[in-house]
């Protein structure tokens, strides 16, 4: 480990993503694990974070005190729950550090709080931290802009493992936002999330979402553009959640020397069109 390695805190450290992050940080040059935070009351508090992640002892005990964990850290990586991420964003703002947020299911109110915290923290938030899905979002925006809405319908289809608690997925919403941006419309006013019973014909110009849950699927997403005579499908399949961890580390290193602000993975990857 070099002396200038970025000191990172992993929150939600006892979960599957937290363990994946600990393993990746341990194996990656330029970053080092500064602290590992688990939820209050967790049976893992006080246990070695390396042992929990399958590495063997690394000398960093799990803690339930994020305030102390953030002290002297340079960044926090967060794949937890919306309310928890909002709390961490406030602490990251106080500490003036980087906050990488991969949490999904956040409300508009949560998003506003993240943006407020970004006046002092360097926040990178995305529904998906992967290179492939963010490139896909750019292609979706371009396709939506090129294909006239009166002739082409848009459907976003996603499937995840049985344990996922929010729907549509953050990635599906990211892709829906890209399609809406290409169309020049507001996704909140133009999306169809549920179909049941006698729905009538499909409203023109809307963006539909379909959600599947089952097994251990890490994440499959497709955006379907359908006209009367042809169909275009843009798809991405995630085979291993370590791709999200790698993207989060890339985002943390990118944000290390940036000014406080609210960024996305498109900024990190140089794909932003804003």
PDB file of N, CA and C in Angstrom, residues 3 26 47 51 56 100 116-117 130 143-145 147-148 169 179 187 194 196 204 210 213 216 260 264:
ATOM      1  N   UNK A   3       1.712   5.367   0.383  1.00  0.00           N
ATOM      2  CA  UNK A   3       1.307   6.361   1.373  1.00  0.00           C
ATOM      3  C   UNK A   3       0.185   7.252   0.882  1.00  0.00           C
ATOM      4  N   UNK A  26      -8.993  -4.347  -1.068  1.00  0.00           N
ATOM      5  CA  UNK A  26      -7.798  -5.053  -0.597  1.00  0.00           C
ATOM      6  C   UNK A  26      -6.878  -5.434  -1.762  1.00  0.00           C
ATOM      7  N   UNK A  47     -16.097  -7.631  14.828  1.00  0.00           N
ATOM      8  CA  UNK A  47     -15.376  -8.693  14.128  1.00  0.00           C
ATOM      9  C   UNK A  47     -14.522  -8.099  13.016  1.00  0.00           C
ATOM     10  N   UNK A  51     -12.070 -10.920   7.760  1.00  0.00           N
ATOM     11  CA  UNK A  51     -12.582 -12.272   7.992  1.00  0.00           C
ATOM     12  C   UNK A  51     -14.011 -12.403   7.482  1.00  0.00           C
ATOM     13  N   UNK A  56      -9.459 -13.239   5.526  1.00  0.00           N
ATOM     14  CA  UNK A  56      -8.624 -13.440   6.701  1.00  0.00           C
ATOM     15  C   UNK A  56      -8.452 -12.108   7.422  1.00  0.00           C
ATOM     16  N   UNK A 100     -19.708   8.068  -2.567  1.00  0.00           N
ATOM     17  CA  UNK A 100     -20.163   7.324  -3.741  1.00  0.00           C
ATOM     18  C   UNK A 100     -21.427   6.581  -3.359  1.00  0.00           C
ATOM     19  N   UNK A 116     -28.234  18.783  -1.694  1.00  0.00           N
ATOM     20  CA  UNK A 116     -27.886  19.773  -0.666  1.00  0.00           C
ATOM     21  C   UNK A 116     -26.543  19.412  -0.025  1.00  0.00           C
ATOM     22  N   UNK A 117     -26.342  18.134   0.258  1.00  0.00           N
ATOM     23  CA  UNK A 117     -25.072  17.693   0.849  1.00  0.00           C
ATOM     24  C   UNK A 117     -23.910  17.925  -0.103  1.00  0.00           C
ATOM     25  N   UNK A 130     -21.697   0.593 -13.405  1.00  0.00           N
ATOM     26  CA  UNK A 130     -20.949  -0.096 -14.436  1.00  0.00           C
ATOM     27  C   UNK A 130     -20.735   0.725 -15.693  1.00  0.00           C
ATOM     28  N   UNK A 143     -31.101   6.840 -29.368  1.00  0.00           N
ATOM     29  CA  UNK A 143     -32.162   6.145 -30.098  1.00  0.00           C
ATOM     30  C   UNK A 143     -33.508   6.815 -29.868  1.00  0.00           C
ATOM     31  N   UNK A 144     -33.778   7.197 -28.624  1.00  0.00           N
ATOM     32  CA  UNK A 144     -35.054   7.846 -28.317  1.00  0.00           C
ATOM     33  C   UNK A 144     -35.184   9.181 -29.040  1.00  0.00           C
ATOM     34  N   UNK A 145     -34.069   9.873 -29.185  1.00  0.00           N
ATOM     35  CA  UNK A 145     -34.089  11.151 -29.899  1.00  0.00           C
ATOM     36  C   UNK A 145     -34.312  10.937 -31.403  1.00  0.00           C
ATOM     37  N   UNK A 147     -35.792   8.232 -32.987  1.00  0.00           N
ATOM     38  CA  UNK A 147     -36.999   7.508 -33.397  1.00  0.00           C
ATOM     39  C   UNK A 147     -38.244   8.279 -32.962  1.00  0.00           C
ATOM     40  N   UNK A 148     -39.100   8.693 -33.891  1.00  0.00           N
ATOM     41  CA  UNK A 148     -40.252   9.548 -33.560  1.00  0.00           C
ATOM     42  C   UNK A 148     -41.243   8.866 -32.623  1.00  0.00           C
ATOM     43  N   UNK A 169     -35.993  -1.208 -10.920  1.00  0.00           N
ATOM     44  CA  UNK A 169     -34.627  -1.086 -10.417  1.00  0.00           C
ATOM     45  C   UNK A 169     -34.075   0.311 -10.690  1.00  0.00           C
ATOM     46  N   UNK A 179     -34.071   7.649 -21.890  1.00  0.00           N
ATOM     47  CA  UNK A 179     -35.063   7.663 -22.973  1.00  0.00           C
ATOM     48  C   UNK A 179     -35.903   8.936 -22.927  1.00  0.00           C
ATOM     49  N   UNK A 187     -39.961  11.990 -17.245  1.00  0.00           N
ATOM     50  CA  UNK A 187     -40.261  10.588 -17.014  1.00  0.00           C
ATOM     51  C   UNK A 187     -41.392  10.419 -15.996  1.00  0.00           C
ATOM     52  N   UNK A 194     -47.260   0.148 -13.892  1.00  0.00           N
ATOM     53  CA  UNK A 194     -48.107  -0.998 -13.552  1.00  0.00           C
ATOM     54  C   UNK A 194     -49.175  -1.175 -14.618  1.00  0.00           C
ATOM     55  N   UNK A 196     -52.569  -3.754 -15.154  1.00  0.00           N
ATOM     56  CA  UNK A 196     -53.366  -4.820 -14.564  1.00  0.00           C
ATOM     57  C   UNK A 196     -54.829  -4.602 -14.972  1.00  0.00           C
ATOM     58  N   UNK A 204     -49.963   6.770 -26.189  1.00  0.00           N
ATOM     59  CA  UNK A 204     -48.878   7.161 -27.086  1.00  0.00           C
ATOM     60  C   UNK A 204     -47.847   8.016 -26.353  1.00  0.00           C
ATOM     61  N   UNK A 210     -41.385  -2.969 -17.113  1.00  0.00           N
ATOM     62  CA  UNK A 210     -41.789  -4.309 -16.713  1.00  0.00           C
ATOM     63  C   UNK A 210     -40.718  -4.880 -15.793  1.00  0.00           C
ATOM     64  N   UNK A 213     -38.620 -10.747 -11.103  1.00  0.00           N
ATOM     65  CA  UNK A 213     -37.802 -11.079  -9.936  1.00  0.00           C
ATOM     66  C   UNK A 213     -37.696 -12.597  -9.811  1.00  0.00           C
ATOM     67  N   UNK A 216     -31.113 -15.923  -8.617  1.00  0.00           N
ATOM     68  CA  UNK A 216     -29.945 -15.137  -8.218  1.00  0.00           C
ATOM     69  C   UNK A 216     -29.478 -14.168  -9.274  1.00  0.00           C
ATOM     70  N   UNK A 260     -16.522  20.184  -4.667  1.00  0.00           N
ATOM     71  CA  UNK A 260     -17.810  19.679  -4.185  1.00  0.00           C
ATOM     72  C   UNK A 260     -18.878  19.808  -5.269  1.00  0.00           C
ATOM     73  N   UNK A 264     -22.552  12.176 -11.669  1.00  0.00           N
ATOM     74  CA  UNK A 264     -23.049  10.849 -12.026  1.00  0.00           C
ATOM     75  C   UNK A 264     -21.910  10.041 -12.632  1.00  0.00           C
TER      76      UNK A 264
END
